[in-house]
PDB file of C-alpha atoms in Angstrom:
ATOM      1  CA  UNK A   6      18.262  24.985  12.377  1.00 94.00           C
ATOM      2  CA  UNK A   7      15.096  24.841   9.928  1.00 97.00           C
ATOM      3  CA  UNK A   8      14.026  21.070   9.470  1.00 98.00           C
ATOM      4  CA  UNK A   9      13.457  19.633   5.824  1.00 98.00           C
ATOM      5  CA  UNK A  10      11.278  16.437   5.430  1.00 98.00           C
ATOM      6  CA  UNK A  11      11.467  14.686   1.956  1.00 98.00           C
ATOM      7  CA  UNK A  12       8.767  12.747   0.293  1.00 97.00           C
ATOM      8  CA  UNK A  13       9.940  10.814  -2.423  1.00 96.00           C
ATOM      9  CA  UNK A  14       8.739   7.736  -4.557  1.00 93.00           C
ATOM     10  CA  UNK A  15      11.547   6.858  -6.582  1.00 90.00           C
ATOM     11  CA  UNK A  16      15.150   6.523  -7.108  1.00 92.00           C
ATOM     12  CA  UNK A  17      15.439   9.748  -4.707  1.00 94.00           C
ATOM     13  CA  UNK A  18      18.261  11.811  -6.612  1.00 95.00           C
ATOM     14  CA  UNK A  19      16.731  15.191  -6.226  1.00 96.00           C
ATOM     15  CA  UNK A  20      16.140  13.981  -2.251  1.00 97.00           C
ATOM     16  CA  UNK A  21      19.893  13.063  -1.939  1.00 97.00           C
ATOM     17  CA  UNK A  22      20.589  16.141  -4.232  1.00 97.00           C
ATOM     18  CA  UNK A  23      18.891  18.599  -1.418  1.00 98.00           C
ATOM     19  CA  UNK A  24      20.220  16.941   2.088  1.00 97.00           C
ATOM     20  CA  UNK A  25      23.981  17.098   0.416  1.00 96.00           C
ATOM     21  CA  UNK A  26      23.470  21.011  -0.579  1.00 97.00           C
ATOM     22  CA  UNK A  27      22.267  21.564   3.419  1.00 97.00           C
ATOM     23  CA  UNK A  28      24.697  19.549   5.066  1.00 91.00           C
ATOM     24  CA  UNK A  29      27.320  21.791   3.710  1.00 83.00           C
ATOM     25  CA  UNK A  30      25.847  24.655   6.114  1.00 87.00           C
ATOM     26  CA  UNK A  31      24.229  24.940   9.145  1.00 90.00           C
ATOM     27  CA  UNK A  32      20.552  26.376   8.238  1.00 94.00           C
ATOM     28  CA  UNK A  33      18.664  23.513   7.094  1.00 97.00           C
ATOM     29  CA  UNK A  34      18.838  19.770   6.931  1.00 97.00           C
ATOM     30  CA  UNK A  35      16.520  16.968   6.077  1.00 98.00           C
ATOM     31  CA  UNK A  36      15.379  15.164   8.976  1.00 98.00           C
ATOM     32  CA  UNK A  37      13.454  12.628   7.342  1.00 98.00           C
ATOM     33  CA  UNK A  38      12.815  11.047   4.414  1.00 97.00           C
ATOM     34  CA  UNK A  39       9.819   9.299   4.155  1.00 97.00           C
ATOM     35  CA  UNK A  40       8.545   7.249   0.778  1.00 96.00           C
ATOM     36  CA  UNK A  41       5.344   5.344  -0.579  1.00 95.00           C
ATOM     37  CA  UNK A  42       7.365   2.338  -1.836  1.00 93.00           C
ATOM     38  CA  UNK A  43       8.615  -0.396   0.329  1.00 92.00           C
ATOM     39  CA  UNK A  44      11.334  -0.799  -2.646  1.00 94.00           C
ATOM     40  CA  UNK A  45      12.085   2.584  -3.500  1.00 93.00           C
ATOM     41  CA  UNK A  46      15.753   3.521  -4.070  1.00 96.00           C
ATOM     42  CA  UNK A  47      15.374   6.633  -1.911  1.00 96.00           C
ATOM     43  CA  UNK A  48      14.962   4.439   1.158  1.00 96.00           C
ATOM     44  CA  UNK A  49      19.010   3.031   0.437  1.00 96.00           C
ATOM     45  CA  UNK A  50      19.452   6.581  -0.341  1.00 96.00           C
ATOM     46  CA  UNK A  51      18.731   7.824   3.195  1.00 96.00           C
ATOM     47  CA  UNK A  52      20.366   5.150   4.582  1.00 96.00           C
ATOM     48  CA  UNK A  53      23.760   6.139   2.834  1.00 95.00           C
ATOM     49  CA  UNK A  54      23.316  10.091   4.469  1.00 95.00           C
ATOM     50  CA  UNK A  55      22.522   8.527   7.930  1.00 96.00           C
ATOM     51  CA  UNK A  56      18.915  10.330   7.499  1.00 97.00           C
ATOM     52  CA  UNK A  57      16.043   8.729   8.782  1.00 97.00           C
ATOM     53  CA  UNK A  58      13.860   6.893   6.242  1.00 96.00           C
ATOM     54  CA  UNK A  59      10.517   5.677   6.619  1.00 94.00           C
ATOM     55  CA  UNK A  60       7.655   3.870   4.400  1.00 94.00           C
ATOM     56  CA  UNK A  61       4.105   4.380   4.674  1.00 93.00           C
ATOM     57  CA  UNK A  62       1.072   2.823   2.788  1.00 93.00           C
ATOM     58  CA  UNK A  63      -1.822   4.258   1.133  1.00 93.00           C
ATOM     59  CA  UNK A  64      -4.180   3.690   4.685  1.00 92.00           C
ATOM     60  CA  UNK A  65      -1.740   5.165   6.727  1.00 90.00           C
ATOM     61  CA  UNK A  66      -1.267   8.524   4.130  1.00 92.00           C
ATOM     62  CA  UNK A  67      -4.992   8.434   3.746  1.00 90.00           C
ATOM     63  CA  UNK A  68      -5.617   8.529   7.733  1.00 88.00           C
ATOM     64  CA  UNK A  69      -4.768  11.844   9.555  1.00 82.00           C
ATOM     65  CA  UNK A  70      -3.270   9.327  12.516  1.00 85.00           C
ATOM     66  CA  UNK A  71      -0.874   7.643  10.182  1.00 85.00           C
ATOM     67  CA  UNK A  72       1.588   9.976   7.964  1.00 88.00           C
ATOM     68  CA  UNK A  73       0.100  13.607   9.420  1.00 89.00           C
ATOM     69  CA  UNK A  74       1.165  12.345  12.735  1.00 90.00           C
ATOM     70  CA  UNK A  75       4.628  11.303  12.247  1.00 92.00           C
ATOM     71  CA  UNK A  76       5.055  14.417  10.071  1.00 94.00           C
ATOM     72  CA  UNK A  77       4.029  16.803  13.165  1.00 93.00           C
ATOM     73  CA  UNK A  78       6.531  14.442  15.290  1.00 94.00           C
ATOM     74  CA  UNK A  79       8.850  15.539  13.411  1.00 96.00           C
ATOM     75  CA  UNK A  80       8.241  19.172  13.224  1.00 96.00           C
ATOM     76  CA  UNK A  81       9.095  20.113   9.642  1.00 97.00           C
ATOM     77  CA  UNK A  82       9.871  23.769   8.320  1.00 97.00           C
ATOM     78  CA  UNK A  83       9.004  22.511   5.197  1.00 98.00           C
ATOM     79  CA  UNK A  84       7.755  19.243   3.445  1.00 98.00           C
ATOM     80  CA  UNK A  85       9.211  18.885  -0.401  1.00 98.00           C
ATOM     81  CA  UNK A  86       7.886  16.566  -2.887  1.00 98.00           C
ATOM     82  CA  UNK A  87      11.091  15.221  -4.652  1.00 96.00           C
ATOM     83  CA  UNK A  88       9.292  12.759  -6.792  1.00 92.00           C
ATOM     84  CA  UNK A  89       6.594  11.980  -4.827  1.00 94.00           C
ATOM     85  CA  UNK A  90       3.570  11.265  -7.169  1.00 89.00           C
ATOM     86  CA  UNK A  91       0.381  10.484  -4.984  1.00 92.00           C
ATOM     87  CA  UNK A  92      -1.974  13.618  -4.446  1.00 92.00           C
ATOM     88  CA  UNK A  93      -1.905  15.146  -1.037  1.00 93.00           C
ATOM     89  CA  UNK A  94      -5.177  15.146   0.734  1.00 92.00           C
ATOM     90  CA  UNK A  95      -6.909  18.252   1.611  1.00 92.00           C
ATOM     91  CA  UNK A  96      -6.443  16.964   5.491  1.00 92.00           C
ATOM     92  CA  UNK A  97      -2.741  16.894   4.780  1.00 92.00           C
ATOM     93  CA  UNK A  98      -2.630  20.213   3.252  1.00 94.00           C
ATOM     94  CA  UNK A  99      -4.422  21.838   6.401  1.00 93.00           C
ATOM     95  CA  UNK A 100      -2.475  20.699   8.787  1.00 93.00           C
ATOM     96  CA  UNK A 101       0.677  22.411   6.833  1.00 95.00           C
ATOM     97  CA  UNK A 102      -0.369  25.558   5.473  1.00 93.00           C
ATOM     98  CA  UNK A 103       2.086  26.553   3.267  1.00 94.00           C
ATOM     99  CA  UNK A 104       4.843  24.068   3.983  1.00 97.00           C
ATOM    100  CA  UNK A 105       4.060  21.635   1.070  1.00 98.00           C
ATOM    101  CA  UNK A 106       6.331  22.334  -2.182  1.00 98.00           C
ATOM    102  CA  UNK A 107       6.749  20.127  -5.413  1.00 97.00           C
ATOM    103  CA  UNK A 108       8.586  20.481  -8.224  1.00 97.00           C
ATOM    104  CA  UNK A 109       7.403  19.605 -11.577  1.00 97.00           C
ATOM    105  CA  UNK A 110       9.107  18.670 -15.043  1.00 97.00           C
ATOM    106  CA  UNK A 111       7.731  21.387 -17.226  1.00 98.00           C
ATOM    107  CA  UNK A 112       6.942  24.856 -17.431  1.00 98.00           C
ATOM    108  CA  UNK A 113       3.322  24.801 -15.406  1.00 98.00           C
ATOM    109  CA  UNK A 114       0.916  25.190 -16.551  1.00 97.00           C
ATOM    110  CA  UNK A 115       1.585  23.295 -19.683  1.00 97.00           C
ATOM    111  CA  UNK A 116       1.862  19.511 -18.908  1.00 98.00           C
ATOM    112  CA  UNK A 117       0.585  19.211 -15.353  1.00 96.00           C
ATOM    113  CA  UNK A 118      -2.343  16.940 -13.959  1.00 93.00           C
ATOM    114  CA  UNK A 119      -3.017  13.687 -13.110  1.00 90.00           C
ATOM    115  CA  UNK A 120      -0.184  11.265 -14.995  1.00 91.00           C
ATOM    116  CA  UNK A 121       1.734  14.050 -15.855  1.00 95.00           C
ATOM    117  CA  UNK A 122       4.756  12.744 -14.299  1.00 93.00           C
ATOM    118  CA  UNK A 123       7.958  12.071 -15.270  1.00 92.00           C
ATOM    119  CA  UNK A 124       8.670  10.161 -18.830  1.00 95.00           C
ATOM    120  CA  UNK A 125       5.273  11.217 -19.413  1.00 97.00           C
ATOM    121  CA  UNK A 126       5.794  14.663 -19.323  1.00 97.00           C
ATOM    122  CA  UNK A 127       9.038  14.846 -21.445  1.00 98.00           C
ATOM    123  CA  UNK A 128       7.220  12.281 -24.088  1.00 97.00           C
ATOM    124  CA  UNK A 129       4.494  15.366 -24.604  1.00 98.00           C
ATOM    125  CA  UNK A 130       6.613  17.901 -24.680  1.00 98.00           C
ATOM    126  CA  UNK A 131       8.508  16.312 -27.632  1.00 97.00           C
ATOM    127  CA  UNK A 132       5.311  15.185 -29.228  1.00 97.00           C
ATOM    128  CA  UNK A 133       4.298  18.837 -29.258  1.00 97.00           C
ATOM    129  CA  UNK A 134       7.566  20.034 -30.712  1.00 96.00           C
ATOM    130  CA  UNK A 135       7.771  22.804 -27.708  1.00 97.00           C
ATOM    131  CA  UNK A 136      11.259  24.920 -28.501  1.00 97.00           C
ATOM    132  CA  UNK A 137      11.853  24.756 -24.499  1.00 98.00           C
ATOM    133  CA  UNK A 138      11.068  22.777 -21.499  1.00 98.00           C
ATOM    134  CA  UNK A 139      11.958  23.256 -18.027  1.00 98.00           C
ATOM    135  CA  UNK A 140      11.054  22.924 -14.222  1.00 98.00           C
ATOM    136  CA  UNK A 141       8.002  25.081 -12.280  1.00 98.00           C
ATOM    137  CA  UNK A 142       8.454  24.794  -7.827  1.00 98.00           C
ATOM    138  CA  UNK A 143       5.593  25.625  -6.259  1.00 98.00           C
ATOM    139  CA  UNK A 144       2.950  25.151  -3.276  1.00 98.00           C
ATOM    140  CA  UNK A 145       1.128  22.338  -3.405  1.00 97.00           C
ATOM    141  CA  UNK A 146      -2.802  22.553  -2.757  1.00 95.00           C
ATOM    142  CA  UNK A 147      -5.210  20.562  -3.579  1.00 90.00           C
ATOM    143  CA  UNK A 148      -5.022  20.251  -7.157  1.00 90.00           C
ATOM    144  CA  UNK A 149      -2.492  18.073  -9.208  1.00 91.00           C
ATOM    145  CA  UNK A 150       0.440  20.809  -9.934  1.00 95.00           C
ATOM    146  CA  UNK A 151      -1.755  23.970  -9.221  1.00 95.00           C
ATOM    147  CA  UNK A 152      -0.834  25.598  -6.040  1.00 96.00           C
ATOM    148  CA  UNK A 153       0.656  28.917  -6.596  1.00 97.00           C
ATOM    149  CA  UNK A 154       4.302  29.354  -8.392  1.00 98.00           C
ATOM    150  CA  UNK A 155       7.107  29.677  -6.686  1.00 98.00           C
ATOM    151  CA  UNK A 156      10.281  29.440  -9.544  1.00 98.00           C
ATOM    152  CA  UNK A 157      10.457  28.556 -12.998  1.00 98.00           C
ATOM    153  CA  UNK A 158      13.706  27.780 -14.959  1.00 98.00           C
ATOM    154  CA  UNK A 159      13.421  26.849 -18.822  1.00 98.00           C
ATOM    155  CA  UNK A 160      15.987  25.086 -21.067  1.00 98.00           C
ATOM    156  CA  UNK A 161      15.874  25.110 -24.929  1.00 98.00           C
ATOM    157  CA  UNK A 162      15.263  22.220 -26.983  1.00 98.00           C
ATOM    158  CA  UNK A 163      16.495  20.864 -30.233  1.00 96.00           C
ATOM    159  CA  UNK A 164      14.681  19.326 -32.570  1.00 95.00           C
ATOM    160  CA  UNK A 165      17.334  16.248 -32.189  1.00 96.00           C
ATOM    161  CA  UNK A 166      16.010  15.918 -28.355  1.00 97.00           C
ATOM    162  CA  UNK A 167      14.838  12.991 -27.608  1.00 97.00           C
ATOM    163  CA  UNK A 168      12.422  11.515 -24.334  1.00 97.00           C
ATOM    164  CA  UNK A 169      15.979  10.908 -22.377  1.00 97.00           C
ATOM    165  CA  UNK A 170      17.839  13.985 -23.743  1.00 98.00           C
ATOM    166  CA  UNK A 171      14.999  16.095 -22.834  1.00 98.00           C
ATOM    167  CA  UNK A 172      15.105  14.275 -19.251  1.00 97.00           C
ATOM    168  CA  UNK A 173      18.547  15.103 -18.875  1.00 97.00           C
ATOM    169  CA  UNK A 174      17.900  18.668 -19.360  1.00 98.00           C
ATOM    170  CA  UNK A 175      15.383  18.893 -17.149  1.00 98.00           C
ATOM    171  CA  UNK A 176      16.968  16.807 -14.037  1.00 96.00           C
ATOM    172  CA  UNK A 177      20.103  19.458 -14.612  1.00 97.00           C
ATOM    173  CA  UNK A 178      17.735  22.452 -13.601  1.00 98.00           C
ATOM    174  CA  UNK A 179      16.014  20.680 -10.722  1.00 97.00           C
ATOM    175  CA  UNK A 180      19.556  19.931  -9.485  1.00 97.00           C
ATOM    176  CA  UNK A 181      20.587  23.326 -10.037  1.00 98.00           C
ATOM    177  CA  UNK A 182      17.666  25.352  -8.819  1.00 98.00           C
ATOM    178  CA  UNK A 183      15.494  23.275  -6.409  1.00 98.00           C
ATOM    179  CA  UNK A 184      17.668  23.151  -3.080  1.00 98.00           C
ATOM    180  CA  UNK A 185      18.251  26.985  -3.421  1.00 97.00           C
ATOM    181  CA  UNK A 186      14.866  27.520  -4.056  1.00 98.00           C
ATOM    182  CA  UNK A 187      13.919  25.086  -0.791  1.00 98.00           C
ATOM    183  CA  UNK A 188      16.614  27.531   1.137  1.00 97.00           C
ATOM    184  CA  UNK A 189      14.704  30.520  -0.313  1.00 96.00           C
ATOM    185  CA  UNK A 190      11.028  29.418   0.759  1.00 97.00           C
ATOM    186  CA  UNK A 191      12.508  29.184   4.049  1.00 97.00           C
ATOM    187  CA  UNK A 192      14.096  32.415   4.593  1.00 95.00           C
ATOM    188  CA  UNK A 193      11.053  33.794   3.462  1.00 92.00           C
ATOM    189  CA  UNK A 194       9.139  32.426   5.599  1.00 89.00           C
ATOM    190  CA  UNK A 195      10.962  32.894   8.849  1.00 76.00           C
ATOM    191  CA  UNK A 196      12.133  36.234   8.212  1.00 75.00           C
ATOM    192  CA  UNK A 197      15.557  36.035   6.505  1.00 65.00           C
ATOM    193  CA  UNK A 198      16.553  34.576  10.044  1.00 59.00           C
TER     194      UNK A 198
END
């Protein structure tokens, strides 16, 4: 069975979103979840699936002996970024070549970068007046939102839309699209098996 380890910062619905589409089968589950924020919904979350959850602060992410460590413990398939909105270190991205995925609020790479996150995102896009939105998955590197592009799914916008509206849309694809995108990463990568 391929092993899933979620990083998450927030309320954690695309994180409890992903471990309910796997524990329907028997290819992949999350093993972890681990989170930045002592407070962070996602911990209560895990908790509720009976899946491991674990904090970490910025010294132990920033040291190789701290987050790296536990993460090779744990012997992930893949690590996903479900809300997760520190940059990985290069360090980090070394030690998992290719197992590092994030999802993103927008169609990359229009509205990516540093504090392109979240409300922020959606808040530009309206500002803008862009006729359609939607989600980019890819590798993460290390640049803010420009490792190379695994899936993109738009949606249209009206010009009623507002910051929440547009959020709405948006969450609706990630739901959709991100777990059997996860699933698809790891086929590829082991072969179909």
């Amino acid at each position: 069975m391929k092993r899933i380890v979620i990083l998450a910062s927030g309320s954690g619905s695309n994180a409890e979103n992903i471990a309910d589409y796997f524990q329907a089968g028997d290819y992949a589950k999350v093993v972890a979840i681990l989170t930045n924020k002592k407070t962070a919904k996602v911990l209560e979350r895990a908790d509720k699936l009976k899946i491991p959850g674990f904090y970490f602060n910025k010294s132990a992410f920033l040291d190789i002996k701290g987050t790296v460590e536990l993460l090779w413990a744990l012997q992930p398939d893949l690590i996903v970024l479900a809300g997760f909105l520190w940059k990985i270190p290069e360090f980090f991205i070394r030690s998992f070549p290719k197992k590092i995925i994030n999802i993103h609020p927008a169609l990359l790479p229009k509205y990516g970068g540093k504090g392109m996150y979240g409300d922020h995102v959606h808040k530009a896009v309206k500002e803008n007046g862009e006729s359609e939105t939607g989600i980019t998955i890819h590798f993460v590197n290390e640049n803010y939102d420009e490792g190379a592009i695994i899936h993109q799914s738009k949606t249209a916008l009206e010009p009623n839309d507002d910051i929440e509206s547009i959020a709405q849309k948006v969450h609706l694809l990630e739901y959709e699209h991100y777990p059997k995108v996860i699933e698809h990463v790891l086929k590829e990568q082991h072969g179909n098996q």
